[in-house]
Tab-separated table of C-alpha atoms in Angstrom:
chain	number	residue	atom	x	y	z
A	26	UNK	CA	90.296	101.393	-79.321
A	27	UNK	CA	93.418	100.302	-77.600
A	28	UNK	CA	94.419	101.751	-73.882
A	29	UNK	CA	97.128	103.728	-75.083
A	30	UNK	CA	94.936	105.161	-77.392
A	31	UNK	CA	92.584	105.808	-74.891
A	32	UNK	CA	95.604	107.397	-72.621
A	33	UNK	CA	96.567	109.790	-74.710
A	34	UNK	CA	93.132	111.375	-76.252
A	35	UNK	CA	93.289	111.927	-71.538
A	36	UNK	CA	95.431	113.459	-71.473
A	37	UNK	CA	95.410	115.638	-74.961
A	38	UNK	CA	91.563	116.561	-73.915
A	39	UNK	CA	93.344	117.511	-70.069
A	40	UNK	CA	95.700	119.877	-71.658
A	41	UNK	CA	93.156	121.462	-73.763
A	42	UNK	CA	90.421	122.440	-70.665
A	43	UNK	CA	93.556	123.659	-68.799
A	44	UNK	CA	94.576	126.381	-71.968
A	45	UNK	CA	91.229	126.761	-72.549
A	46	UNK	CA	90.146	127.730	-68.884
A	47	UNK	CA	94.099	129.806	-68.775
A	48	UNK	CA	92.592	131.647	-71.916
A	49	UNK	CA	89.352	132.331	-69.856
A	50	UNK	CA	91.297	134.069	-67.311
A	51	UNK	CA	93.892	135.827	-68.780
A	52	UNK	CA	90.823	137.274	-71.125
A	53	UNK	CA	88.638	138.571	-67.830
A	54	UNK	CA	91.737	140.038	-66.389
A	55	UNK	CA	91.923	141.763	-69.141
A	56	UNK	CA	88.852	142.779	-69.577
A	57	UNK	CA	88.622	144.394	-66.344
A	58	UNK	CA	91.446	146.199	-66.269
A	59	UNK	CA	90.232	147.951	-70.127
A	60	UNK	CA	86.536	148.161	-68.594
A	61	UNK	CA	87.357	150.081	-65.535
A	62	UNK	CA	89.472	152.745	-67.682
A	63	UNK	CA	86.669	152.659	-70.506
A	64	UNK	CA	84.245	153.504	-67.513
A	65	UNK	CA	86.388	156.478	-66.583
A	66	UNK	CA	87.549	157.963	-69.741
A	67	UNK	CA	83.689	157.642	-71.324
A	68	UNK	CA	82.236	159.358	-68.445
A	69	UNK	CA	85.291	162.227	-68.239
A	70	UNK	CA	84.037	162.394	-72.406
A	71	UNK	CA	80.091	162.777	-70.979
A	72	UNK	CA	81.182	165.114	-67.969
A	73	UNK	CA	83.413	167.630	-70.160
A	74	UNK	CA	80.690	167.830	-72.752
A	75	UNK	CA	78.154	168.238	-69.368
A	76	UNK	CA	80.255	170.438	-68.036
A	77	UNK	CA	79.660	172.632	-71.041
A	78	UNK	CA	75.904	172.780	-70.728
A	79	UNK	CA	74.584	175.784	-69.760
A	80	UNK	CA	71.122	174.116	-68.098
A	81	UNK	CA	73.209	171.549	-65.556
A	82	UNK	CA	71.896	173.505	-62.033
A	83	UNK	CA	74.822	174.259	-59.455
A	84	UNK	CA	74.387	170.813	-58.051
A	85	UNK	CA	74.713	169.063	-60.913
A	86	UNK	CA	77.983	170.773	-62.327
A	87	UNK	CA	79.382	169.939	-58.407
A	88	UNK	CA	77.889	166.363	-58.336
A	89	UNK	CA	79.892	165.736	-61.517
A	90	UNK	CA	83.257	167.575	-60.613
A	91	UNK	CA	82.855	165.514	-57.046
A	92	UNK	CA	82.839	162.455	-59.689
A	93	UNK	CA	85.850	163.591	-62.099
A	94	UNK	CA	87.753	164.261	-58.382
A	95	UNK	CA	87.057	161.161	-57.175
A	96	UNK	CA	88.090	159.392	-60.573
A	97	UNK	CA	91.007	160.779	-61.799
A	98	UNK	CA	92.496	163.002	-58.355
A	99	UNK	CA	92.191	166.612	-56.799
A	100	UNK	CA	94.562	167.797	-59.366
A	101	UNK	CA	93.293	166.167	-62.236
A	102	UNK	CA	93.398	168.181	-66.000
A	103	UNK	CA	90.621	168.127	-68.091
A	104	UNK	CA	92.446	168.533	-71.280
A	105	UNK	CA	94.923	165.776	-70.271
A	106	UNK	CA	92.614	163.010	-69.094
A	107	UNK	CA	91.048	164.155	-72.656
A	108	UNK	CA	94.184	163.121	-74.969
A	109	UNK	CA	94.495	160.232	-72.340
A	110	UNK	CA	90.664	158.803	-73.563
A	111	UNK	CA	90.736	160.200	-76.753
A	112	UNK	CA	93.933	157.544	-77.311
A	113	UNK	CA	92.886	155.110	-75.064
A	114	UNK	CA	89.207	154.841	-77.005
A	115	UNK	CA	91.646	154.631	-80.588
A	116	UNK	CA	93.708	151.829	-79.008
A	117	UNK	CA	91.029	149.655	-77.716
A	118	UNK	CA	88.080	150.585	-79.752
A	119	UNK	CA	86.071	151.018	-76.855
A	120	UNK	CA	84.271	154.521	-77.770
A	121	UNK	CA	80.903	153.678	-75.608
A	122	UNK	CA	79.337	151.264	-72.772
A	123	UNK	CA	78.275	149.553	-75.683
A	124	UNK	CA	81.658	148.775	-77.484
A	125	UNK	CA	82.373	147.541	-74.132
A	126	UNK	CA	79.697	145.101	-74.018
A	127	UNK	CA	80.957	143.561	-77.219
A	128	UNK	CA	84.639	142.929	-75.691
A	129	UNK	CA	82.620	141.394	-72.985
A	130	UNK	CA	80.836	139.327	-75.545
A	131	UNK	CA	83.853	138.465	-76.836
A	132	UNK	CA	85.122	136.882	-74.153
A	133	UNK	CA	86.382	132.979	-74.721
A	134	UNK	CA	84.162	130.188	-73.262
A	135	UNK	CA	85.084	127.338	-71.970
A	136	UNK	CA	83.560	124.392	-74.325
A	137	UNK	CA	84.367	121.567	-71.966
A	138	UNK	CA	85.730	121.036	-68.327
A	139	UNK	CA	87.252	118.152	-66.833
A	140	UNK	CA	83.324	116.550	-66.254
A	141	UNK	CA	82.829	116.331	-69.538
A	142	UNK	CA	85.919	114.597	-70.522
A	143	UNK	CA	85.491	112.432	-67.233
A	144	UNK	CA	82.176	111.225	-68.776
A	145	UNK	CA	83.921	111.498	-72.425
A	146	UNK	CA	86.216	108.915	-70.324
A	147	UNK	CA	83.140	107.026	-70.407
A	148	UNK	CA	82.191	106.205	-73.646
A	149	UNK	CA	85.194	104.986	-74.510
A	150	UNK	CA	85.353	100.562	-75.898
A	151	UNK	CA	89.032	99.932	-75.237
A	152	UNK	CA	89.917	96.804	-77.029
A	153	UNK	CA	93.477	94.547	-77.282
A	154	UNK	CA	95.253	95.076	-80.163
A	155	UNK	CA	94.185	93.492	-83.183
A	156	UNK	CA	91.082	92.833	-81.563
A	157	UNK	CA	87.633	93.620	-82.808
A	158	UNK	CA	83.856	95.341	-81.475
A	159	UNK	CA	80.978	94.906	-83.558
A	160	UNK	CA	79.885	98.126	-84.378
A	161	UNK	CA	76.693	98.129	-85.527
A	162	UNK	CA	74.754	99.815	-82.955
A	163	UNK	CA	76.947	102.744	-82.922
A	164	UNK	CA	76.169	106.264	-83.857
A	165	UNK	CA	79.506	108.314	-85.850
A	166	UNK	CA	79.106	111.272	-84.996
A	167	UNK	CA	80.796	114.449	-87.534
A	168	UNK	CA	80.359	117.366	-89.252
A	169	UNK	CA	77.811	116.043	-92.367
A	170	UNK	CA	75.720	113.843	-89.496
A	171	UNK	CA	72.004	114.424	-89.656
A	172	UNK	CA	71.998	113.046	-86.402
A	173	UNK	CA	70.273	114.113	-83.439
A	174	UNK	CA	70.757	113.635	-79.605
């Protein structure tokens, strides 16, 4: 390709790397916020069920209550917390720790980085305009190629 084309490819790929990295970081940040709230709400729902269970020891019930205070403050209102938990779960589709794991798995990955870009640019052969080259030993990789490397 010509040097102008190589420069444009470099700029485009570099820009795409930046976009992928920003999307990845934003998704991780959003996931952390959802995870924190979801974990507390999942705990609150399980705690409410356990507190209504008469088979728990007094120590276990006190431990659950102290954790609820830790998560929601001294004057927590369980009815209000459960309402917020339900609304949160419906809004974010997180009803369990498995759902949280699914959300984590949906975070977009960075497919390649600047090192990959540098390696790619080394493979480019720059030609002058109207200059030709021998393509006999060149591999063309496309979606139909069966060639494996």
